[in-house]
């Protein structure tokens, strides 16, 4: 499956971050819009399977289909650019600035949100036949998820807020490994396998993904979820996005960059008579 060495794909991560910063506004928004829309469809797909089968594990196993599709198409998620673009800044690539990084994050956020919201409206229309009938079991399930993952956290105050934040960190630790997974192979099969594993883990564990939530909570509100837009922002989207940023960058981006791009100085082993005698013995044995 043409596996690339860590030193090779870590350099590709920096190159990708640089390319995204200099991408045109038009291309950035289009790619982000499509990523948000596809991931939203994958979320509906996974929830539908979980509700119809009664086995959440099956939905979690199949959810990565959407993630694999969007990255194979070259689309961008906020969770991905959180990890890649700062590396280009850290590597001091020419022309890369903090303003450029923040600009990219802002455009990708807008694109992801618009794509996810579009799918939320379309799926709500489908489930209710144009808002004329009850949304059924799937719609009710999504509404209950929205309430539990906003008001449920709010009940615990600061502790609840930091619970979401940490879940966001753990989420993008895994999701960013999926982003990197798309770079460690030059074959489609290798990319898909490498992306599938961490995405399955994050979804099954119920970690918080800012882009999935851009679909899940508007969809829940449309279908009658008993919480407000402010509840969604304060008690989910904001702490989730911050957690995604910290977790992906600290656990994946910076660790890979620091140990495979800017590697530490190699150790100089102290010279000793014992080691010298051992080396001579090996050389003598080899010459026989």
PDB file of C-alpha atoms in Angstrom:
ATOM      1  CA  UNK A   1       0.000   0.000   0.000  1.00  0.00           C
ATOM      2  CA  UNK A   2       3.037   2.248  -0.539  1.00  0.00           C
ATOM      3  CA  UNK A   3       3.492   3.308   3.068  1.00  0.00           C
ATOM      4  CA  UNK A   4       5.385   6.573   3.588  1.00  0.00           C
ATOM      5  CA  UNK A   5       7.830   6.991   6.434  1.00  0.00           C
ATOM      6  CA  UNK A   6       6.828   9.377   9.270  1.00  0.00           C
ATOM      7  CA  UNK A   7       9.522  11.843   8.225  1.00  0.00           C
ATOM      8  CA  UNK A   8       7.970  11.918   4.748  1.00  0.00           C
ATOM      9  CA  UNK A   9       4.309  12.335   5.689  1.00  0.00           C
ATOM     10  CA  UNK A  10       5.172  14.830   8.441  1.00  0.00           C
ATOM     11  CA  UNK A  11       6.756  17.044   5.802  1.00  0.00           C
ATOM     12  CA  UNK A  12       3.636  16.582   3.669  1.00  0.00           C
ATOM     13  CA  UNK A  13       1.591  17.866   6.602  1.00  0.00           C
ATOM     14  CA  UNK A  14       3.560  21.126   6.630  1.00  0.00           C
ATOM     15  CA  UNK A  15       3.306  21.433   2.841  1.00  0.00           C
ATOM     16  CA  UNK A  16      -0.463  20.880   3.011  1.00  0.00           C
ATOM     17  CA  UNK A  17      -0.852  23.523   5.715  1.00  0.00           C
ATOM     18  CA  UNK A  18       1.059  26.041   3.630  1.00  0.00           C
ATOM     19  CA  UNK A  19      -1.032  25.281   0.532  1.00  0.00           C
ATOM     20  CA  UNK A  20      -4.278  25.787   2.410  1.00  0.00           C
ATOM     21  CA  UNK A  21      -3.210  29.194   3.729  1.00  0.00           C
ATOM     22  CA  UNK A  22      -2.499  30.467   0.206  1.00  0.00           C
ATOM     23  CA  UNK A  23      -5.610  28.919  -1.354  1.00  0.00           C
ATOM     24  CA  UNK A  24      -8.082  31.374  -2.848  1.00  0.00           C
ATOM     25  CA  UNK A  25     -11.139  32.421  -0.855  1.00  0.00           C
ATOM     26  CA  UNK A  26     -13.408  30.851  -3.466  1.00  0.00           C
ATOM     27  CA  UNK A  27     -11.716  27.459  -3.385  1.00  0.00           C
ATOM     28  CA  UNK A  28     -11.424  27.431   0.406  1.00  0.00           C
ATOM     29  CA  UNK A  29     -15.137  28.056   0.920  1.00  0.00           C
ATOM     30  CA  UNK A  30     -16.263  25.585  -1.754  1.00  0.00           C
ATOM     31  CA  UNK A  31     -14.074  22.812  -0.361  1.00  0.00           C
ATOM     32  CA  UNK A  32     -15.163  23.543   3.197  1.00  0.00           C
ATOM     33  CA  UNK A  33     -18.841  23.680   2.182  1.00  0.00           C
ATOM     34  CA  UNK A  34     -18.651  20.263   0.541  1.00  0.00           C
ATOM     35  CA  UNK A  35     -16.786  18.796   3.508  1.00  0.00           C
ATOM     36  CA  UNK A  36     -19.431  20.008   5.953  1.00  0.00           C
ATOM     37  CA  UNK A  37     -22.246  18.694   3.758  1.00  0.00           C
ATOM     38  CA  UNK A  38     -20.715  15.245   3.238  1.00  0.00           C
ATOM     39  CA  UNK A  39     -19.879  14.803   6.912  1.00  0.00           C
ATOM     40  CA  UNK A  40     -23.446  15.803   7.801  1.00  0.00           C
ATOM     41  CA  UNK A  41     -24.810  13.141   5.443  1.00  0.00           C
ATOM     42  CA  UNK A  42     -22.491  10.605   7.063  1.00  0.00           C
ATOM     43  CA  UNK A  43     -23.856  11.572  10.478  1.00  0.00           C
ATOM     44  CA  UNK A  44     -27.464  11.062   9.315  1.00  0.00           C
ATOM     45  CA  UNK A  45     -26.425   7.773   7.757  1.00  0.00           C
ATOM     46  CA  UNK A  46     -24.829   6.527  10.988  1.00  0.00           C
ATOM     47  CA  UNK A  47     -27.737   7.643  13.193  1.00  0.00           C
ATOM     48  CA  UNK A  48     -30.265   6.046  10.822  1.00  0.00           C
ATOM     49  CA  UNK A  49     -28.412   2.736  10.945  1.00  0.00           C
ATOM     50  CA  UNK A  50     -28.101   2.899  14.738  1.00  0.00           C
ATOM     51  CA  UNK A  51     -31.821   3.617  15.199  1.00  0.00           C
ATOM     52  CA  UNK A  52     -33.037   1.038  12.681  1.00  0.00           C
ATOM     53  CA  UNK A  53     -30.758  -1.775  13.887  1.00  0.00           C
ATOM     54  CA  UNK A  54     -30.673  -0.814  17.544  1.00  0.00           C
ATOM     55  CA  UNK A  55     -26.899  -1.380  17.444  1.00  0.00           C
ATOM     56  CA  UNK A  56     -24.886   1.836  17.729  1.00  0.00           C
ATOM     57  CA  UNK A  57     -21.671  -0.049  16.983  1.00  0.00           C
ATOM     58  CA  UNK A  58     -22.789  -0.688  13.390  1.00  0.00           C
ATOM     59  CA  UNK A  59     -23.462   3.010  12.841  1.00  0.00           C
ATOM     60  CA  UNK A  60     -20.039   3.881  14.256  1.00  0.00           C
ATOM     61  CA  UNK A  61     -18.309   1.341  12.027  1.00  0.00           C
ATOM     62  CA  UNK A  62     -19.918   2.826   8.909  1.00  0.00           C
ATOM     63  CA  UNK A  63     -19.712   6.547   9.794  1.00  0.00           C
ATOM     64  CA  UNK A  64     -16.113   6.893   8.464  1.00  0.00           C
ATOM     65  CA  UNK A  65     -17.462   6.403   4.930  1.00  0.00           C
ATOM     66  CA  UNK A  66     -18.225  10.136   4.805  1.00  0.00           C
ATOM     67  CA  UNK A  67     -14.853  11.173   6.203  1.00  0.00           C
ATOM     68  CA  UNK A  68     -13.004   9.019   3.675  1.00  0.00           C
ATOM     69  CA  UNK A  69     -15.047  10.395   0.780  1.00  0.00           C
ATOM     70  CA  UNK A  70     -14.507  14.042   1.634  1.00  0.00           C
ATOM     71  CA  UNK A  71     -10.744  13.715   2.134  1.00  0.00           C
ATOM     72  CA  UNK A  72     -10.280  11.656  -1.016  1.00  0.00           C
ATOM     73  CA  UNK A  73     -12.015  14.528  -2.847  1.00  0.00           C
ATOM     74  CA  UNK A  74      -9.616  17.063  -1.303  1.00  0.00           C
ATOM     75  CA  UNK A  75     -12.233  18.871   0.803  1.00  0.00           C
ATOM     76  CA  UNK A  76     -11.398  20.528   4.135  1.00  0.00           C
ATOM     77  CA  UNK A  77     -12.756  20.251   7.662  1.00  0.00           C
ATOM     78  CA  UNK A  78     -12.112  22.792  10.395  1.00  0.00           C
ATOM     79  CA  UNK A  79     -10.632  20.018  12.527  1.00  0.00           C
ATOM     80  CA  UNK A  80      -8.073  19.306   9.809  1.00  0.00           C
ATOM     81  CA  UNK A  81      -6.901  22.864   9.205  1.00  0.00           C
ATOM     82  CA  UNK A  82      -6.639  23.367  12.977  1.00  0.00           C
ATOM     83  CA  UNK A  83      -3.757  20.884  12.828  1.00  0.00           C
ATOM     84  CA  UNK A  84      -2.088  21.558   9.474  1.00  0.00           C
ATOM     85  CA  UNK A  85      -1.947  25.326   8.986  1.00  0.00           C
ATOM     86  CA  UNK A  86      -0.152  26.176  12.276  1.00  0.00           C
ATOM     87  CA  UNK A  87       2.661  23.831  11.244  1.00  0.00           C
ATOM     88  CA  UNK A  88       3.437  26.012   8.222  1.00  0.00           C
ATOM     89  CA  UNK A  89       3.660  29.005  10.562  1.00  0.00           C
ATOM     90  CA  UNK A  90       5.862  27.104  12.992  1.00  0.00           C
ATOM     91  CA  UNK A  91       8.100  26.000  10.120  1.00  0.00           C
ATOM     92  CA  UNK A  92       8.500  29.662   9.092  1.00  0.00           C
ATOM     93  CA  UNK A  93       7.334  29.104   5.532  1.00  0.00           C
ATOM     94  CA  UNK A  94       7.699  32.311   3.466  1.00  0.00           C
ATOM     95  CA  UNK A  95       4.611  34.516   3.541  1.00  0.00           C
ATOM     96  CA  UNK A  96       2.807  32.482   6.213  1.00  0.00           C
ATOM     97  CA  UNK A  97       1.445  34.706   8.984  1.00  0.00           C
ATOM     98  CA  UNK A  98      -0.864  34.390  11.970  1.00  0.00           C
ATOM     99  CA  UNK A  99      -3.409  36.480  10.073  1.00  0.00           C
ATOM    100  CA  UNK A 100      -3.256  33.995   7.186  1.00  0.00           C
ATOM    101  CA  UNK A 101      -3.846  31.059   9.514  1.00  0.00           C
ATOM    102  CA  UNK A 102      -6.807  32.772  11.211  1.00  0.00           C
ATOM    103  CA  UNK A 103      -8.246  33.747   7.835  1.00  0.00           C
ATOM    104  CA  UNK A 104      -8.154  30.116   6.724  1.00  0.00           C
ATOM    105  CA  UNK A 105      -9.823  28.950   9.933  1.00  0.00           C
ATOM    106  CA  UNK A 106     -12.572  31.549   9.564  1.00  0.00           C
ATOM    107  CA  UNK A 107     -13.335  30.670   5.947  1.00  0.00           C
ATOM    108  CA  UNK A 108     -13.340  26.942   6.616  1.00  0.00           C
ATOM    109  CA  UNK A 109     -15.642  27.436   9.620  1.00  0.00           C
ATOM    110  CA  UNK A 110     -18.117  29.390   7.487  1.00  0.00           C
ATOM    111  CA  UNK A 111     -17.963  26.857   4.661  1.00  0.00           C
ATOM    112  CA  UNK A 112     -18.364  23.850   6.964  1.00  0.00           C
ATOM    113  CA  UNK A 113     -21.281  25.456   8.797  1.00  0.00           C
ATOM    114  CA  UNK A 114     -23.116  26.401   5.600  1.00  0.00           C
ATOM    115  CA  UNK A 115     -22.668  22.907   4.167  1.00  0.00           C
ATOM    116  CA  UNK A 116     -23.828  21.214   7.376  1.00  0.00           C
ATOM    117  CA  UNK A 117     -26.793  23.583   7.744  1.00  0.00           C
ATOM    118  CA  UNK A 118     -27.870  22.946   4.151  1.00  0.00           C
ATOM    119  CA  UNK A 119     -28.019  19.204   4.799  1.00  0.00           C
ATOM    120  CA  UNK A 120     -29.797  19.773   8.129  1.00  0.00           C
ATOM    121  CA  UNK A 121     -32.578  21.701   6.381  1.00  0.00           C
ATOM    122  CA  UNK A 122     -32.827  19.196   3.527  1.00  0.00           C
ATOM    123  CA  UNK A 123     -32.965  16.166   5.831  1.00  0.00           C
ATOM    124  CA  UNK A 124     -35.502  17.843   8.128  1.00  0.00           C
ATOM    125  CA  UNK A 125     -37.677  18.505   5.067  1.00  0.00           C
ATOM    126  CA  UNK A 126     -37.352  14.864   3.982  1.00  0.00           C
ATOM    127  CA  UNK A 127     -38.131  13.374   7.390  1.00  0.00           C
ATOM    128  CA  UNK A 128     -41.250  15.544   7.825  1.00  0.00           C
ATOM    129  CA  UNK A 129     -42.481  15.584   4.198  1.00  0.00           C
ATOM    130  CA  UNK A 130     -42.060  19.337   4.000  1.00  0.00           C
ATOM    131  CA  UNK A 131     -42.661  19.913   7.740  1.00  0.00           C
ATOM    132  CA  UNK A 132     -46.119  18.364   7.524  1.00  0.00           C
ATOM    133  CA  UNK A 133     -45.672  15.176   9.559  1.00  0.00           C
ATOM    134  CA  UNK A 134     -43.915  13.857  12.650  1.00  0.00           C
ATOM    135  CA  UNK A 135     -40.186  13.288  11.979  1.00  0.00           C
ATOM    136  CA  UNK A 136     -40.380   9.726  13.256  1.00  0.00           C
ATOM    137  CA  UNK A 137     -37.945   7.761  15.399  1.00  0.00           C
ATOM    138  CA  UNK A 138     -34.810   9.126  13.763  1.00  0.00           C
ATOM    139  CA  UNK A 139     -35.884  12.758  14.094  1.00  0.00           C
ATOM    140  CA  UNK A 140     -36.861  12.242  17.733  1.00  0.00           C
ATOM    141  CA  UNK A 141     -33.514  10.589  18.434  1.00  0.00           C
ATOM    142  CA  UNK A 142     -31.589  13.523  16.979  1.00  0.00           C
ATOM    143  CA  UNK A 143     -33.690  16.000  18.977  1.00  0.00           C
ATOM    144  CA  UNK A 144     -32.951  14.105  22.196  1.00  0.00           C
ATOM    145  CA  UNK A 145     -29.220  14.043  21.380  1.00  0.00           C
ATOM    146  CA  UNK A 146     -29.253  17.806  20.902  1.00  0.00           C
ATOM    147  CA  UNK A 147     -30.877  18.387  24.266  1.00  0.00           C
ATOM    148  CA  UNK A 148     -28.640  15.934  26.129  1.00  0.00           C
ATOM    149  CA  UNK A 149     -25.457  17.401  24.692  1.00  0.00           C
ATOM    150  CA  UNK A 150     -26.304  21.016  25.514  1.00  0.00           C
ATOM    151  CA  UNK A 151     -28.633  21.234  28.507  1.00  0.00           C
ATOM    152  CA  UNK A 152     -27.171  17.999  29.852  1.00  0.00           C
ATOM    153  CA  UNK A 153     -23.746  19.640  30.082  1.00  0.00           C
ATOM    154  CA  UNK A 154     -25.186  22.942  31.332  1.00  0.00           C
ATOM    155  CA  UNK A 155     -26.534  21.190  34.439  1.00  0.00           C
ATOM    156  CA  UNK A 156     -22.962  20.715  35.637  1.00  0.00           C
ATOM    157  CA  UNK A 157     -21.864  24.309  35.025  1.00  0.00           C
ATOM    158  CA  UNK A 158     -18.115  24.808  34.641  1.00  0.00           C
ATOM    159  CA  UNK A 159     -17.433  21.087  35.045  1.00  0.00           C
ATOM    160  CA  UNK A 160     -19.856  20.386  32.193  1.00  0.00           C
ATOM    161  CA  UNK A 161     -18.178  22.989  29.963  1.00  0.00           C
ATOM    162  CA  UNK A 162     -14.762  21.444  30.531  1.00  0.00           C
ATOM    163  CA  UNK A 163     -16.187  17.979  29.948  1.00  0.00           C
ATOM    164  CA  UNK A 164     -17.178  19.090  26.439  1.00  0.00           C
ATOM    165  CA  UNK A 165     -13.787  20.740  25.972  1.00  0.00           C
ATOM    166  CA  UNK A 166     -11.924  17.540  26.864  1.00  0.00           C
ATOM    167  CA  UNK A 167     -14.210  15.458  24.675  1.00  0.00           C
ATOM    168  CA  UNK A 168     -13.387  17.884  21.877  1.00  0.00           C
ATOM    169  CA  UNK A 169      -9.664  17.408  22.540  1.00  0.00           C
ATOM    170  CA  UNK A 170      -9.943  13.622  22.416  1.00  0.00           C
ATOM    171  CA  UNK A 171     -12.075  13.835  19.296  1.00  0.00           C
ATOM    172  CA  UNK A 172      -9.587  15.784  17.234  1.00  0.00           C
ATOM    173  CA  UNK A 173      -6.689  13.731  18.515  1.00  0.00           C
ATOM    174  CA  UNK A 174      -8.349  10.862  16.677  1.00  0.00           C
ATOM    175  CA  UNK A 175      -9.754  12.833  13.733  1.00  0.00           C
ATOM    176  CA  UNK A 176      -6.408  14.510  13.036  1.00  0.00           C
ATOM    177  CA  UNK A 177      -4.812  11.060  12.953  1.00  0.00           C
ATOM    178  CA  UNK A 178      -7.375  10.305  10.249  1.00  0.00           C
ATOM    179  CA  UNK A 179      -6.265  13.440   8.370  1.00  0.00           C
ATOM    180  CA  UNK A 180      -2.653  12.302   8.613  1.00  0.00           C
ATOM    181  CA  UNK A 181      -3.760   8.804   7.624  1.00  0.00           C
ATOM    182  CA  UNK A 182      -4.745  10.174   4.220  1.00  0.00           C
ATOM    183  CA  UNK A 183      -1.084  11.131   3.728  1.00  0.00           C
ATOM    184  CA  UNK A 184       0.711   7.957   4.770  1.00  0.00           C
ATOM    185  CA  UNK A 185      -0.126   5.986   1.640  1.00  0.00           C
ATOM    186  CA  UNK A 186      -0.239   6.693  -2.088  1.00  0.00           C
ATOM    187  CA  UNK A 187      -2.922   4.038  -2.661  1.00  0.00           C
ATOM    188  CA  UNK A 188      -6.635   4.603  -2.081  1.00  0.00           C
ATOM    189  CA  UNK A 189      -6.980   1.395  -0.074  1.00  0.00           C
ATOM    190  CA  UNK A 190      -4.125   2.371   2.224  1.00  0.00           C
ATOM    191  CA  UNK A 191      -5.547   5.851   2.767  1.00  0.00           C
ATOM    192  CA  UNK A 192      -9.025   4.505   3.566  1.00  0.00           C
ATOM    193  CA  UNK A 193      -7.774   1.933   6.080  1.00  0.00           C
ATOM    194  CA  UNK A 194      -5.586   4.501   7.832  1.00  0.00           C
ATOM    195  CA  UNK A 195      -8.436   7.034   7.999  1.00  0.00           C
ATOM    196  CA  UNK A 196     -11.094   4.520   9.035  1.00  0.00           C
ATOM    197  CA  UNK A 197      -9.604   3.365  12.336  1.00  0.00           C
ATOM    198  CA  UNK A 198      -9.369   6.632  14.327  1.00  0.00           C
ATOM    199  CA  UNK A 199     -12.657   8.000  12.939  1.00  0.00           C
ATOM    200  CA  UNK A 200     -14.502   4.860  14.029  1.00  0.00           C
ATOM    201  CA  UNK A 201     -12.979   5.220  17.496  1.00  0.00           C
ATOM    202  CA  UNK A 202     -13.977   8.884  17.935  1.00  0.00           C
ATOM    203  CA  UNK A 203     -17.565   8.334  16.798  1.00  0.00           C
ATOM    204  CA  UNK A 204     -18.206   5.246  18.896  1.00  0.00           C
ATOM    205  CA  UNK A 205     -16.758   6.906  22.009  1.00  0.00           C
ATOM    206  CA  UNK A 206     -19.118   9.876  21.619  1.00  0.00           C
ATOM    207  CA  UNK A 207     -16.390  12.512  21.470  1.00  0.00           C
ATOM    208  CA  UNK A 208     -17.385  16.008  20.303  1.00  0.00           C
ATOM    209  CA  UNK A 209     -16.642  17.050  16.702  1.00  0.00           C
ATOM    210  CA  UNK A 210     -17.330  20.697  15.879  1.00  0.00           C
ATOM    211  CA  UNK A 211     -18.359  20.063  12.253  1.00  0.00           C
ATOM    212  CA  UNK A 212     -20.630  17.100  13.028  1.00  0.00           C
ATOM    213  CA  UNK A 213     -22.256  19.337  15.636  1.00  0.00           C
ATOM    214  CA  UNK A 214     -22.789  22.074  13.035  1.00  0.00           C
ATOM    215  CA  UNK A 215     -25.279  19.649  11.505  1.00  0.00           C
ATOM    216  CA  UNK A 216     -26.561  17.813  14.546  1.00  0.00           C
ATOM    217  CA  UNK A 217     -27.737  20.759  16.636  1.00  0.00           C
ATOM    218  CA  UNK A 218     -29.400  22.916  13.936  1.00  0.00           C
ATOM    219  CA  UNK A 219     -31.113  19.725  12.745  1.00  0.00           C
ATOM    220  CA  UNK A 220     -32.271  19.046  16.295  1.00  0.00           C
ATOM    221  CA  UNK A 221     -33.584  22.607  16.735  1.00  0.00           C
ATOM    222  CA  UNK A 222     -35.485  22.427  13.431  1.00  0.00           C
ATOM    223  CA  UNK A 223     -37.115  19.170  14.536  1.00  0.00           C
ATOM    224  CA  UNK A 224     -38.224  20.574  17.877  1.00  0.00           C
ATOM    225  CA  UNK A 225     -35.296  20.091  20.236  1.00  0.00           C
ATOM    226  CA  UNK A 226     -35.987  21.975  23.467  1.00  0.00           C
ATOM    227  CA  UNK A 227     -32.879  24.170  23.604  1.00  0.00           C
ATOM    228  CA  UNK A 228     -31.832  27.503  22.118  1.00  0.00           C
ATOM    229  CA  UNK A 229     -29.187  28.594  19.632  1.00  0.00           C
ATOM    230  CA  UNK A 230     -27.324  30.214  22.525  1.00  0.00           C
ATOM    231  CA  UNK A 231     -27.411  26.908  24.435  1.00  0.00           C
ATOM    232  CA  UNK A 232     -25.872  25.241  21.383  1.00  0.00           C
ATOM    233  CA  UNK A 233     -23.102  27.831  21.039  1.00  0.00           C
ATOM    234  CA  UNK A 234     -22.162  28.191  24.722  1.00  0.00           C
ATOM    235  CA  UNK A 235     -22.699  24.614  25.834  1.00  0.00           C
ATOM    236  CA  UNK A 236     -21.390  22.785  22.806  1.00  0.00           C
ATOM    237  CA  UNK A 237     -19.984  24.465  19.684  1.00  0.00           C
ATOM    238  CA  UNK A 238     -17.552  26.901  21.337  1.00  0.00           C
ATOM    239  CA  UNK A 239     -15.973  24.496  23.854  1.00  0.00           C
ATOM    240  CA  UNK A 240     -15.973  21.731  21.238  1.00  0.00           C
ATOM    241  CA  UNK A 241     -14.142  23.867  18.659  1.00  0.00           C
ATOM    242  CA  UNK A 242     -11.596  25.012  21.248  1.00  0.00           C
ATOM    243  CA  UNK A 243     -11.071  21.431  22.377  1.00  0.00           C
ATOM    244  CA  UNK A 244     -10.685  20.295  18.764  1.00  0.00           C
ATOM    245  CA  UNK A 245      -8.020  22.956  18.231  1.00  0.00           C
ATOM    246  CA  UNK A 246      -6.003  22.115  21.345  1.00  0.00           C
ATOM    247  CA  UNK A 247      -6.295  18.338  21.055  1.00  0.00           C
ATOM    248  CA  UNK A 248      -5.476  18.043  17.367  1.00  0.00           C
ATOM    249  CA  UNK A 249      -2.580  20.465  17.467  1.00  0.00           C
ATOM    250  CA  UNK A 250      -1.040  19.283  20.751  1.00  0.00           C
ATOM    251  CA  UNK A 251      -1.485  15.522  20.404  1.00  0.00           C
ATOM    252  CA  UNK A 252      -0.976  15.098  16.652  1.00  0.00           C
ATOM    253  CA  UNK A 253       0.359  18.161  14.820  1.00  0.00           C
ATOM    254  CA  UNK A 254       3.060  19.306  17.226  1.00  0.00           C
ATOM    255  CA  UNK A 255       4.141  15.831  18.274  1.00  0.00           C
ATOM    256  CA  UNK A 256       4.678  14.612  14.705  1.00  0.00           C
ATOM    257  CA  UNK A 257       6.315  17.886  13.672  1.00  0.00           C
ATOM    258  CA  UNK A 258       8.666  18.064  16.640  1.00  0.00           C
ATOM    259  CA  UNK A 259       9.888  14.489  16.380  1.00  0.00           C
ATOM    260  CA  UNK A 260       9.862  13.898  12.602  1.00  0.00           C
ATOM    261  CA  UNK A 261      10.554  17.324  11.064  1.00  0.00           C
ATOM    262  CA  UNK A 262      12.476  19.238  13.718  1.00  0.00           C
ATOM    263  CA  UNK A 263      14.077  16.221  15.286  1.00  0.00           C
ATOM    264  CA  UNK A 264      16.213  16.492  18.383  1.00  0.00           C
ATOM    265  CA  UNK A 265      19.996  16.324  18.250  1.00  0.00           C
ATOM    266  CA  UNK A 266      21.250  12.751  18.153  1.00  0.00           C
ATOM    267  CA  UNK A 267      22.958  11.511  21.276  1.00  0.00           C
ATOM    268  CA  UNK A 268      26.743  11.143  21.379  1.00  0.00           C
ATOM    269  CA  UNK A 269      27.438   7.879  23.164  1.00  0.00           C
ATOM    270  CA  UNK A 270      30.423   8.062  25.531  1.00  0.00           C
ATOM    271  CA  UNK A 271      33.554   6.243  24.433  1.00  0.00           C
ATOM    272  CA  UNK A 272      34.606   3.364  26.645  1.00  0.00           C
ATOM    273  CA  UNK A 273      37.208   0.614  26.559  1.00  0.00           C
ATOM    274  CA  UNK A 274      34.484  -1.983  27.016  1.00  0.00           C
ATOM    275  CA  UNK A 275      32.531  -0.833  23.961  1.00  0.00           C
ATOM    276  CA  UNK A 276      35.730  -0.569  21.928  1.00  0.00           C
ATOM    277  CA  UNK A 277      36.750  -4.136  22.836  1.00  0.00           C
ATOM    278  CA  UNK A 278      33.279  -5.400  21.964  1.00  0.00           C
ATOM    279  CA  UNK A 279      33.346  -3.642  18.591  1.00  0.00           C
ATOM    280  CA  UNK A 280      36.803  -5.089  17.827  1.00  0.00           C
ATOM    281  CA  UNK A 281      35.594  -8.559  18.725  1.00  0.00           C
ATOM    282  CA  UNK A 282      32.611  -8.260  16.349  1.00  0.00           C
ATOM    283  CA  UNK A 283      34.849  -7.002  13.545  1.00  0.00           C
ATOM    284  CA  UNK A 284      37.347  -9.843  14.062  1.00  0.00           C
ATOM    285  CA  UNK A 285      34.566 -12.423  14.067  1.00  0.00           C
ATOM    286  CA  UNK A 286      33.124 -10.992  10.855  1.00  0.00           C
ATOM    287  CA  UNK A 287      36.494 -11.167   9.077  1.00  0.00           C
ATOM    288  CA  UNK A 288      36.893 -14.901   9.710  1.00  0.00           C
TER     289      UNK A 288
END
